PDB file of C-alpha atoms in Angstrom:
ATOM      1  CA  MET A   1      26.450  26.478  60.438  1.00 58.00           C
ATOM      2  CA  ALA A   2      26.305  25.191  64.024  1.00 75.00           C
ATOM      3  CA  LEU A   3      26.375  27.075  67.301  1.00 84.00           C
ATOM      4  CA  THR A   4      29.811  27.266  68.930  1.00 87.00           C
ATOM      5  CA  LEU A   5      30.817  27.772  72.534  1.00 87.00           C
ATOM      6  CA  ARG A   6      32.844  30.783  71.470  1.00 88.00           C
ATOM      7  CA  GLN A   7      29.754  32.454  70.009  1.00 90.00           C
ATOM      8  CA  LEU A   8      27.797  31.757  73.187  1.00 91.00           C
ATOM      9  CA  ARG A   9      30.585  33.061  75.434  1.00 88.00           C
ATOM     10  CA  TYR A  10      30.929  36.225  73.356  1.00 90.00           C
ATOM     11  CA  PHE A  11      27.159  36.778  73.377  1.00 91.00           C
ATOM     12  CA  ALA A  12      26.984  36.237  77.150  1.00 87.00           C
ATOM     13  CA  SER A  13      29.819  38.710  77.716  1.00 85.00           C
ATOM     14  CA  VAL A  14      28.104  41.369  75.570  1.00 88.00           C
ATOM     15  CA  ALA A  15      24.825  40.795  77.423  1.00 85.00           C
ATOM     16  CA  GLU A  16      26.555  41.153  80.800  1.00 80.00           C
ATOM     17  CA  VAL A  17      28.696  44.203  79.928  1.00 79.00           C
ATOM     18  CA  GLY A  18      26.095  45.992  77.823  1.00 82.00           C
ATOM     19  CA  SER A  19      28.367  46.900  74.922  1.00 85.00           C
ATOM     20  CA  ILE A  20      30.327  45.140  72.203  1.00 88.00           C
ATOM     21  CA  SER A  21      33.455  47.222  72.768  1.00 84.00           C
ATOM     22  CA  GLY A  22      33.327  46.600  76.529  1.00 81.00           C
ATOM     23  CA  ALA A  23      32.939  42.854  76.004  1.00 83.00           C
ATOM     24  CA  ALA A  24      35.886  42.866  73.599  1.00 84.00           C
ATOM     25  CA  MET A  25      38.037  44.442  76.309  1.00 79.00           C
ATOM     26  CA  VAL A  26      36.997  41.815  78.851  1.00 74.00           C
ATOM     27  CA  LEU A  27      37.578  38.978  76.379  1.00 79.00           C
ATOM     28  CA  LEU A  28      40.920  40.402  75.160  1.00 79.00           C
ATOM     29  CA  VAL A  29      39.850  40.159  71.523  1.00 82.00           C
ATOM     30  CA  SER A  30      39.107  42.745  68.847  1.00 85.00           C
ATOM     31  CA  GLN A  31      35.711  44.405  68.612  1.00 87.00           C
ATOM     32  CA  SER A  32      35.337  43.100  65.048  1.00 88.00           C
ATOM     33  CA  THR A  33      35.819  39.519  66.302  1.00 89.00           C
ATOM     34  CA  VAL A  34      32.927  39.915  68.740  1.00 90.00           C
ATOM     35  CA  THR A  35      30.754  41.631  66.119  1.00 91.00           C
ATOM     36  CA  GLU A  36      31.344  38.822  63.616  1.00 91.00           C
ATOM     37  CA  ALA A  37      30.511  36.153  66.211  1.00 90.00           C
ATOM     38  CA  LEU A  38      27.242  37.917  67.075  1.00 92.00           C
ATOM     39  CA  ARG A  39      26.321  38.295  63.419  1.00 91.00           C
ATOM     40  CA  ASP A  40      26.877  34.583  62.806  1.00 91.00           C
ATOM     41  CA  LEU A  41      24.942  33.699  65.935  1.00 91.00           C
ATOM     42  CA  GLU A  42      21.929  35.804  64.940  1.00 91.00           C
ATOM     43  CA  ALA A  43      22.040  34.310  61.439  1.00 90.00           C
ATOM     44  CA  GLU A  44      22.055  30.805  62.888  1.00 90.00           C
ATOM     45  CA  MET A  45      19.194  31.521  65.313  1.00 90.00           C
ATOM     46  CA  GLY A  46      17.105  33.383  62.753  1.00 90.00           C
ATOM     47  CA  PHE A  47      16.121  36.284  65.006  1.00 91.00           C
ATOM     48  CA  ARG A  48      17.658  39.473  66.405  1.00 91.00           C
ATOM     49  CA  LEU A  49      19.334  39.079  69.791  1.00 92.00           C
ATOM     50  CA  LEU A  50      20.408  42.657  70.431  1.00 91.00           C
ATOM     51  CA  ASP A  51      19.229  46.189  69.740  1.00 89.00           C
ATOM     52  CA  ARG A  52      22.046  48.688  69.200  1.00 84.00           C
ATOM     53  CA  HIS A  53      21.777  52.214  70.599  1.00 79.00           C
ATOM     54  CA  ALA A  54      24.052  55.156  71.369  1.00 72.00           C
ATOM     55  CA  ARG A  55      25.120  53.807  74.758  1.00 71.00           C
ATOM     56  CA  GLY A  56      25.739  50.220  73.766  1.00 79.00           C
ATOM     57  CA  VAL A  57      23.317  47.331  73.311  1.00 85.00           C
ATOM     58  CA  VAL A  58      20.230  45.925  74.988  1.00 86.00           C
ATOM     59  CA  LEU A  59      18.769  42.455  74.691  1.00 88.00           C
ATOM     60  CA  THR A  60      15.617  42.015  72.654  1.00 89.00           C
ATOM     61  CA  ARG A  61      12.773  40.079  74.261  1.00 86.00           C
ATOM     62  CA  ARG A  62      13.839  36.875  72.528  1.00 89.00           C
ATOM     63  CA  GLY A  63      17.465  37.778  73.169  1.00 88.00           C
ATOM     64  CA  GLN A  64      16.738  37.853  76.912  1.00 87.00           C
ATOM     65  CA  GLN A  65      15.115  34.427  76.724  1.00 88.00           C
ATOM     66  CA  PHE A  66      18.070  33.116  74.731  1.00 91.00           C
ATOM     67  CA  PHE A  67      20.525  34.625  77.236  1.00 88.00           C
ATOM     68  CA  GLN A  68      18.908  32.697  80.086  1.00 86.00           C
ATOM     69  CA  ARG A  69      19.374  29.449  78.160  1.00 88.00           C
ATOM     70  CA  VAL A  70      22.942  30.358  77.213  1.00 88.00           C
ATOM     71  CA  GLN A  71      23.768  30.921  80.888  1.00 83.00           C
ATOM     72  CA  ARG A  72      22.520  27.423  81.684  1.00 82.00           C
ATOM     73  CA  ILE A  73      24.576  25.987  78.826  1.00 86.00           C
ATOM     74  CA  LEU A  74      27.763  27.737  79.934  1.00 81.00           C
ATOM     75  CA  ASP A  75      27.176  26.697  83.541  1.00 74.00           C
ATOM     76  CA  SER A  76      26.787  23.092  82.371  1.00 76.00           C
ATOM     77  CA  VAL A  77      30.000  23.316  80.347  1.00 77.00           C
ATOM     78  CA  ALA A  78      31.857  24.743  83.333  1.00 69.00           C
ATOM     79  CA  ASP A  79      30.479  21.955  85.489  1.00 63.00           C
ATOM     80  CA  ALA A  80      31.639  19.358  82.957  1.00 70.00           C
ATOM     81  CA  GLN A  81      35.079  20.935  82.731  1.00 64.00           C
ATOM     82  CA  SER A  82      35.375  20.874  86.508  1.00 60.00           C
ATOM     83  CA  MET A  83      35.551  17.075  86.327  1.00 60.00           C
ATOM     84  CA  LYS A  84      39.235  17.330  85.497  1.00 61.00           C
ATOM     85  CA  HIS A  85      39.738  18.876  88.937  1.00 55.00           C
ATOM     86  CA  GLU A  86      37.578  16.448  90.893  1.00 52.00           C
ATOM     87  CA  ASP A  87      40.597  14.525  92.138  1.00 55.00           C
ATOM     88  CA  GLU A  88      42.016  17.816  93.393  1.00 53.00           C
ATOM     89  CA  GLU A  89      38.885  18.945  95.256  1.00 54.00           C
ATOM     90  CA  ALA A  90      40.633  18.127  98.498  1.00 60.00           C
ATOM     91  CA  LEU A  91      43.527  20.446  97.547  1.00 80.00           C
ATOM     92  CA  VAL A  92      44.368  22.684 100.481  1.00 87.00           C
ATOM     93  CA  GLY A  93      47.037  25.264 101.029  1.00 92.00           C
ATOM     94  CA  THR A  94      47.700  28.933 100.480  1.00 95.00           C
ATOM     95  CA  LEU A  95      48.152  30.975  97.320  1.00 96.00           C
ATOM     96  CA  THR A  96      49.687  34.417  97.774  1.00 97.00           C
ATOM     97  CA  LEU A  97      48.966  36.435  94.664  1.00 98.00           C
ATOM     98  CA  GLY A  98      50.211  39.911  93.853  1.00 97.00           C
ATOM     99  CA  VAL A  99      48.346  42.183  91.444  1.00 96.00           C
ATOM    100  CA  THR A 100      48.658  45.728  90.219  1.00 92.00           C
ATOM    101  CA  GLN A 101      45.893  48.310  90.478  1.00 89.00           C
ATOM    102  CA  VAL A 102      44.677  47.916  86.909  1.00 89.00           C
ATOM    103  CA  VAL A 103      44.761  44.115  87.101  1.00 91.00           C
ATOM    104  CA  ALA A 104      42.776  44.195  90.353  1.00 92.00           C
ATOM    105  CA  GLY A 105      39.938  46.054  88.664  1.00 88.00           C
ATOM    106  CA  TYR A 106      39.885  44.552  85.186  1.00 86.00           C
ATOM    107  CA  VAL A 107      41.348  41.039  85.270  1.00 88.00           C
ATOM    108  CA  LEU A 108      41.381  39.624  88.806  1.00 91.00           C
ATOM    109  CA  PRO A 109      37.620  39.167  89.477  1.00 89.00           C
ATOM    110  CA  ASP A 110      37.121  36.621  86.687  1.00 86.00           C
ATOM    111  CA  LEU A 111      40.296  34.655  87.478  1.00 89.00           C
ATOM    112  CA  LEU A 112      39.610  34.594  91.204  1.00 91.00           C
ATOM    113  CA  THR A 113      35.991  33.498  90.774  1.00 89.00           C
ATOM    114  CA  ARG A 114      36.928  30.594  88.536  1.00 87.00           C
ATOM    115  CA  PHE A 115      39.777  29.458  90.786  1.00 91.00           C
ATOM    116  CA  ARG A 116      37.754  29.569  93.993  1.00 90.00           C
ATOM    117  CA  ARG A 117      34.934  27.647  92.329  1.00 87.00           C
ATOM    118  CA  ALA A 118      37.379  24.877  91.395  1.00 86.00           C
ATOM    119  CA  PHE A 119      39.460  24.910  94.597  1.00 89.00           C
ATOM    120  CA  PRO A 120      37.306  26.232  97.450  1.00 90.00           C
ATOM    121  CA  LYS A 121      39.644  24.956 100.171  1.00 90.00           C
ATOM    122  CA  VAL A 122      42.653  26.973  99.002  1.00 93.00           C
ATOM    123  CA  ASP A 123      43.247  30.150 101.023  1.00 95.00           C
ATOM    124  CA  VAL A 124      43.911  32.912  98.477  1.00 96.00           C
ATOM    125  CA  ARG A 125      45.758  35.928  99.842  1.00 97.00           C
ATOM    126  CA  LEU A 126      45.816  39.039  97.660  1.00 97.00           C
ATOM    127  CA  ILE A 127      48.295  41.912  97.661  1.00 97.00           C
ATOM    128  CA  GLU A 128      47.936  45.013  95.466  1.00 95.00           C
ATOM    129  CA  GLU A 129      51.137  46.942  94.784  1.00 92.00           C
ATOM    130  CA  GLN A 130      53.051  48.703  92.038  1.00 87.00           C
ATOM    131  CA  PRO A 131      54.868  46.358  89.594  1.00 87.00           C
ATOM    132  CA  ASP A 132      58.344  47.238  90.887  1.00 87.00           C
ATOM    133  CA  TYR A 133      57.451  46.259  94.435  1.00 91.00           C
ATOM    134  CA  LEU A 134      55.692  43.093  93.275  1.00 93.00           C
ATOM    135  CA  ASP A 135      58.929  42.173  91.478  1.00 91.00           C
ATOM    136  CA  HIS A 136      60.785  42.662  94.756  1.00 90.00           C
ATOM    137  CA  MET A 137      58.296  40.470  96.616  1.00 93.00           C
ATOM    138  CA  LEU A 138      58.493  37.733  93.982  1.00 92.00           C
ATOM    139  CA  VAL A 139      62.290  37.656  94.078  1.00 87.00           C
ATOM    140  CA  GLY A 140      62.177  37.606  97.886  1.00 89.00           C
ATOM    141  CA  GLY A 141      59.789  34.657  97.943  1.00 90.00           C
ATOM    142  CA  GLU A 142      56.940  36.646  99.535  1.00 94.00           C
ATOM    143  CA  LEU A 143      54.602  35.938  96.603  1.00 95.00           C
ATOM    144  CA  ASP A 144      53.775  32.748  94.751  1.00 96.00           C
ATOM    145  CA  LEU A 145      52.635  34.550  91.598  1.00 97.00           C
ATOM    146  CA  ALA A 146      52.028  38.056  90.342  1.00 96.00           C
ATOM    147  CA  VAL A 147      49.783  39.341  87.549  1.00 95.00           C
ATOM    148  CA  THR A 148      50.944  42.717  86.257  1.00 91.00           C
ATOM    149  CA  LEU A 149      50.366  45.159  83.428  1.00 86.00           C
ATOM    150  CA  ARG A 150      53.511  46.816  82.131  1.00 80.00           C
ATOM    151  CA  LEU A 151      55.180  48.264  79.057  1.00 72.00           C
ATOM    152  CA  GLY A 152      58.132  46.783  77.236  1.00 59.00           C
ATOM    153  CA  ASN A 153      60.738  44.312  78.383  1.00 59.00           C
ATOM    154  CA  SER A 154      61.069  45.192  82.071  1.00 69.00           C
ATOM    155  CA  ILE A 155      61.013  41.744  83.657  1.00 79.00           C
ATOM    156  CA  PRO A 156      63.690  41.006  86.293  1.00 80.00           C
ATOM    157  CA  SER A 157      66.096  38.258  85.234  1.00 77.00           C
ATOM    158  CA  ALA A 158      65.186  36.315  88.376  1.00 84.00           C
ATOM    159  CA  CYS A 159      61.539  36.091  87.268  1.00 87.00           C
ATOM    160  CA  GLY A 160      59.780  34.093  84.599  1.00 87.00           C
ATOM    161  CA  ALA A 161      56.712  35.390  82.792  1.00 88.00           C
ATOM    162  CA  HIS A 162      53.932  34.250  80.482  1.00 87.00           C
ATOM    163  CA  VAL A 163      52.097  36.814  78.345  1.00 85.00           C
ATOM    164  CA  MET A 164      48.365  36.556  79.036  1.00 85.00           C
ATOM    165  CA  GLY A 165      47.325  39.394  76.761  1.00 81.00           C
ATOM    166  CA  VAL A 166      48.639  42.325  74.713  1.00 81.00           C
ATOM    167  CA  SER A 167      46.949  45.724  74.645  1.00 83.00           C
ATOM    168  CA  PRO A 168      47.791  48.604  72.249  1.00 85.00           C
ATOM    169  CA  HIS A 169      47.636  52.222  73.337  1.00 87.00           C
ATOM    170  CA  HIS A 170      44.861  54.449  72.001  1.00 91.00           C
ATOM    171  CA  VAL A 171      43.990  58.094  72.518  1.00 94.00           C
ATOM    172  CA  TRP A 172      40.888  58.707  74.624  1.00 95.00           C
ATOM    173  CA  LEU A 173      38.819  61.748  73.624  1.00 95.00           C
ATOM    174  CA  SER A 174      35.539  63.330  74.575  1.00 96.00           C
ATOM    175  CA  HIS A 175      32.674  62.685  72.171  1.00 92.00           C
ATOM    176  CA  GLY A 176      32.743  66.262  70.898  1.00 92.00           C
ATOM    177  CA  HIS A 177      36.512  66.552  70.471  1.00 95.00           C
ATOM    178  CA  PRO A 178      37.582  67.597  66.918  1.00 95.00           C
ATOM    179  CA  LEU A 179      40.026  64.670  66.714  1.00 95.00           C
ATOM    180  CA  ALA A 180      37.145  62.257  67.288  1.00 92.00           C
ATOM    181  CA  GLN A 181      36.346  62.796  63.592  1.00 92.00           C
ATOM    182  CA  GLU A 182      39.670  61.157  62.651  1.00 92.00           C
ATOM    183  CA  LYS A 183      40.087  57.396  62.153  1.00 90.00           C
ATOM    184  CA  GLN A 184      43.537  57.620  63.747  1.00 91.00           C
ATOM    185  CA  VAL A 185      45.705  60.418  65.125  1.00 93.00           C
ATOM    186  CA  SER A 186      49.406  61.186  65.273  1.00 92.00           C
ATOM    187  CA  LEU A 187      51.354  62.347  68.297  1.00 91.00           C
ATOM    188  CA  LYS A 188      51.991  65.668  66.517  1.00 90.00           C
ATOM    189  CA  GLN A 189      48.251  66.343  66.569  1.00 92.00           C
ATOM    190  CA  LEU A 190      48.328  65.962  70.353  1.00 92.00           C
ATOM    191  CA  ASN A 191      51.144  68.417  71.073  1.00 88.00           C
ATOM    192  CA  GLN A 192      48.927  71.185  72.436  1.00 88.00           C
ATOM    193  CA  GLU A 193      46.302  68.982  74.053  1.00 93.00           C
ATOM    194  CA  PRO A 194      45.991  68.902  77.875  1.00 95.00           C
ATOM    195  CA  PHE A 195      46.814  65.383  79.060  1.00 93.00           C
ATOM    196  CA  ILE A 196      45.052  63.526  81.848  1.00 94.00           C
ATOM    197  CA  THR A 197      47.655  61.056  83.151  1.00 90.00           C
ATOM    198  CA  LEU A 198      46.956  57.772  84.889  1.00 90.00           C
ATOM    199  CA  ALA A 199      49.664  57.278  87.501  1.00 85.00           C
ATOM    200  CA  ALA A 200      49.205  53.536  87.985  1.00 80.00           C
ATOM    201  CA  ASP A 201      50.960  50.280  87.077  1.00 73.00           C
ATOM    202  CA  ILE A 202      54.152  52.228  86.133  1.00 72.00           C
ATOM    203  CA  LEU A 203      52.381  53.204  82.914  1.00 76.00           C
ATOM    204  CA  GLU A 204      53.269  56.853  83.494  1.00 76.00           C
ATOM    205  CA  SER A 205      57.027  56.325  83.854  1.00 73.00           C
ATOM    206  CA  ARG A 206      57.225  53.936  80.896  1.00 70.00           C
ATOM    207  CA  MET A 207      55.196  56.305  78.720  1.00 74.00           C
ATOM    208  CA  THR A 208      57.628  59.106  79.597  1.00 76.00           C
ATOM    209  CA  ALA A 209      60.384  57.080  77.920  1.00 73.00           C
ATOM    210  CA  VAL A 210      58.153  56.579  74.893  1.00 75.00           C
ATOM    211  CA  CYS A 211      57.542  60.313  74.625  1.00 78.00           C
ATOM    212  CA  GLU A 212      61.285  60.963  74.705  1.00 80.00           C
ATOM    213  CA  LYS A 213      61.800  58.437  71.900  1.00 80.00           C
ATOM    214  CA  PHE A 214      59.333  60.274  69.660  1.00 83.00           C
ATOM    215  CA  SER A 215      60.378  63.765  70.825  1.00 83.00           C
ATOM    216  CA  PHE A 216      56.852  64.276  72.065  1.00 84.00           C
ATOM    217  CA  GLN A 217      56.227  66.592  74.999  1.00 83.00           C
ATOM    218  CA  PRO A 218      52.663  66.265  76.282  1.00 85.00           C
ATOM    219  CA  VAL A 219      51.106  69.140  78.194  1.00 87.00           C
ATOM    220  CA  SER A 220      50.240  67.642  81.564  1.00 88.00           C
ATOM    221  CA  TYR A 221      46.976  68.946  82.993  1.00 92.00           C
ATOM    222  CA  PHE A 222      46.207  66.454  85.760  1.00 93.00           C
ATOM    223  CA  ARG A 223      47.600  63.258  87.270  1.00 92.00           C
ATOM    224  CA  SER A 224      45.480  60.704  89.089  1.00 92.00           C
ATOM    225  CA  THR A 225      45.785  57.165  90.399  1.00 88.00           C
ATOM    226  CA  SER A 226      42.044  56.725  89.764  1.00 90.00           C
ATOM    227  CA  ILE A 227      41.069  55.229  86.416  1.00 90.00           C
ATOM    228  CA  GLU A 228      37.497  56.456  86.854  1.00 92.00           C
ATOM    229  CA  ALA A 229      38.707  60.017  87.508  1.00 94.00           C
ATOM    230  CA  VAL A 230      40.719  59.952  84.286  1.00 94.00           C
ATOM    231  CA  ARG A 231      37.744  58.544  82.383  1.00 94.00           C
ATOM    232  CA  SER A 232      35.336  61.163  83.762  1.00 95.00           C
ATOM    233  CA  LEU A 233      37.667  64.098  83.073  1.00 96.00           C
ATOM    234  CA  VAL A 234      38.279  62.954  79.502  1.00 96.00           C
ATOM    235  CA  ALA A 235      34.566  62.393  78.873  1.00 95.00           C
ATOM    236  CA  ALA A 236      33.770  65.880  80.197  1.00 95.00           C
ATOM    237  CA  GLY A 237      36.243  67.426  77.734  1.00 95.00           C
ATOM    238  CA  HIS A 238      38.903  68.559  80.218  1.00 96.00           C
ATOM    239  CA  GLY A 239      41.716  66.736  78.439  1.00 95.00           C
ATOM    240  CA  ILE A 240      42.777  63.610  76.611  1.00 96.00           C
ATOM    241  CA  ALA A 241      44.536  60.412  77.703  1.00 94.00           C
ATOM    242  CA  LEU A 242      46.871  57.883  76.084  1.00 92.00           C
ATOM    243  CA  LEU A 243      46.170  54.499  77.655  1.00 91.00           C
ATOM    244  CA  PRO A 244      46.026  50.738  76.996  1.00 88.00           C
ATOM    245  CA  GLN A 245      42.796  49.573  75.373  1.00 86.00           C
ATOM    246  CA  LEU A 246      42.472  46.885  78.057  1.00 84.00           C
ATOM    247  CA  ILE A 247      41.017  49.502  80.394  1.00 87.00           C
ATOM    248  CA  TYR A 248      38.956  51.406  77.825  1.00 88.00           C
ATOM    249  CA  ARG A 249      35.244  51.663  78.458  1.00 88.00           C
ATOM    250  CA  PRO A 250      33.012  53.809  76.209  1.00 88.00           C
ATOM    251  CA  TRP A 251      31.138  55.556  79.040  1.00 88.00           C
ATOM    252  CA  SER A 252      32.112  57.521  82.126  1.00 89.00           C
ATOM    253  CA  LEU A 253      30.347  57.070  85.467  1.00 86.00           C
ATOM    254  CA  GLU A 254      28.296  60.146  84.580  1.00 88.00           C
ATOM    255  CA  GLY A 255      27.105  58.509  81.365  1.00 87.00           C
ATOM    256  CA  GLU A 256      29.167  60.655  79.003  1.00 90.00           C
ATOM    257  CA  LYS A 257      30.635  59.115  75.839  1.00 91.00           C
ATOM    258  CA  ILE A 258      34.375  58.518  75.436  1.00 93.00           C
ATOM    259  CA  GLU A 259      35.925  58.026  72.012  1.00 93.00           C
ATOM    260  CA  SER A 260      39.041  55.933  71.393  1.00 92.00           C
ATOM    261  CA  ARG A 261      41.344  56.305  68.393  1.00 93.00           C
ATOM    262  CA  PRO A 262      44.512  54.398  67.418  1.00 91.00           C
ATOM    263  CA  VAL A 263      47.839  56.230  67.175  1.00 90.00           C
ATOM    264  CA  GLN A 264      49.757  56.368  63.882  1.00 90.00           C
ATOM    265  CA  GLU A 265      53.103  55.861  65.594  1.00 88.00           C
ATOM    266  CA  GLU A 266      54.065  52.343  66.644  1.00 85.00           C
ATOM    267  CA  LEU A 267      53.929  52.642  70.429  1.00 83.00           C
ATOM    268  CA  PRO A 268      54.909  49.814  72.783  1.00 79.00           C
ATOM    269  CA  THR A 269      52.048  47.595  73.879  1.00 81.00           C
ATOM    270  CA  ALA A 270      50.963  47.067  77.461  1.00 83.00           C
ATOM    271  CA  ASP A 271      51.496  43.402  78.283  1.00 84.00           C
ATOM    272  CA  LEU A 272      49.433  41.456  80.786  1.00 87.00           C
ATOM    273  CA  LEU A 273      51.899  39.084  82.444  1.00 90.00           C
ATOM    274  CA  MET A 274      51.736  36.102  84.775  1.00 93.00           C
ATOM    275  CA  MET A 275      55.036  36.111  86.714  1.00 93.00           C
ATOM    276  CA  TRP A 276      56.841  33.781  89.121  1.00 92.00           C
ATOM    277  CA  ARG A 277      60.256  33.395  90.767  1.00 91.00           C
ATOM    278  CA  ARG A 278      62.662  31.303  88.714  1.00 84.00           C
ATOM    279  CA  GLY A 279      64.348  28.468  90.560  1.00 78.00           C
ATOM    280  CA  LEU A 280      61.607  28.064  93.149  1.00 79.00           C
ATOM    281  CA  PRO A 281      59.186  25.163  92.634  1.00 83.00           C
ATOM    282  CA  LEU A 282      55.561  26.273  92.492  1.00 87.00           C
ATOM    283  CA  ALA A 283      53.259  24.837  95.132  1.00 89.00           C
ATOM    284  CA  ALA A 284      50.214  23.017  93.779  1.00 90.00           C
ATOM    285  CA  PRO A 285      47.748  25.924  94.312  1.00 92.00           C
ATOM    286  CA  ALA A 286      50.026  28.310  92.403  1.00 93.00           C
ATOM    287  CA  GLN A 287      50.532  25.836  89.565  1.00 90.00           C
ATOM    288  CA  TYR A 288      46.796  25.241  89.210  1.00 90.00           C
ATOM    289  CA  PHE A 289      46.078  28.978  89.270  1.00 93.00           C
ATOM    290  CA  MET A 290      48.655  29.599  86.546  1.00 91.00           C
ATOM    291  CA  ASP A 291      47.322  26.756  84.420  1.00 87.00           C
ATOM    292  CA  MET A 292      43.756  28.032  84.754  1.00 85.00           C
ATOM    293  CA  ALA A 293      44.740  31.609  83.885  1.00 86.00           C
ATOM    294  CA  LEU A 294      46.697  30.531  80.815  1.00 81.00           C
ATOM    295  CA  GLN A 295      43.896  28.214  79.672  1.00 72.00           C
ATOM    296  CA  ARG A 296      41.574  31.219  79.749  1.00 57.00           C
ATOM    297  CA  THR A 297      44.025  33.139  77.571  1.00 51.00           C
ATOM    298  CA  GLU A 298      44.310  30.286  75.070  1.00 38.00           C
ATOM    299  CA  ARG A 299      40.520  29.875  74.925  1.00 34.00           C
ATOM    300  CA  VAL A 300      39.962  33.569  74.262  1.00 33.00           C
ATOM    301  CA  ALA A 301      42.775  33.857  71.725  1.00 31.00           C
ATOM    302  CA  GLY A 302      41.975  30.613  69.896  1.00 29.00           C
TER     303      GLY A 302
END
């Protein structure tokens, strides 16, 4: 067995995030995929890279030394890959990119860092809005591209879209919640539970339609536009949440554990989309940004 770039990237992500589940969310792959890659990597190296504990993972002494070398390897690979853009280093212009609140916090930093490293002379202008208004701006030609998180088929006919990732909905529970003992839960088991609702990225309005479809009437306890507020309230046992796994993290800011369980019913997924205005040619900066974003998706999914 030989080392692979995928194994190294997965290991580096786990080392940076501090948990296997958190790295899986960042990489848009399953937790089992990351676990298997780490197991194969440790078997190939012949020593333990990580120590598991209740709050995630920590690097062993040799794991820390290995991580430093892996960072140099990945930097060298990125430098080699940048050769394909060397003839575009002089690329100048403006990219106006719209993002939703969730995308801004969980997806944008990585994409923006990679793009600015490759095309430092492009002026990137960012706008954060709700998906409906980003649609309006795209159709009106005010944006070059938009990256949004939404449920179901709600794309305007005037817009094109590529799916960058798909995220199922899970129930978030406090560590001591009785339902945390279950491998999966049904909506019927949640009927009397107080719900903490995230009012962002039109997830709330789309989930209302889902609840009507399944004749499910959640008991709303609190609404917030803050993901961290929802996470903290759930972790403290004040309610539960039903949210895309893309934004799941196992710990609140206060260091309290959050459990996540799949739902028995087949709920719509939350789709991460790259969108543009049909019929309008993309300027070079927008085309390169789209290509880079989709290459990342293909690399992670492959």
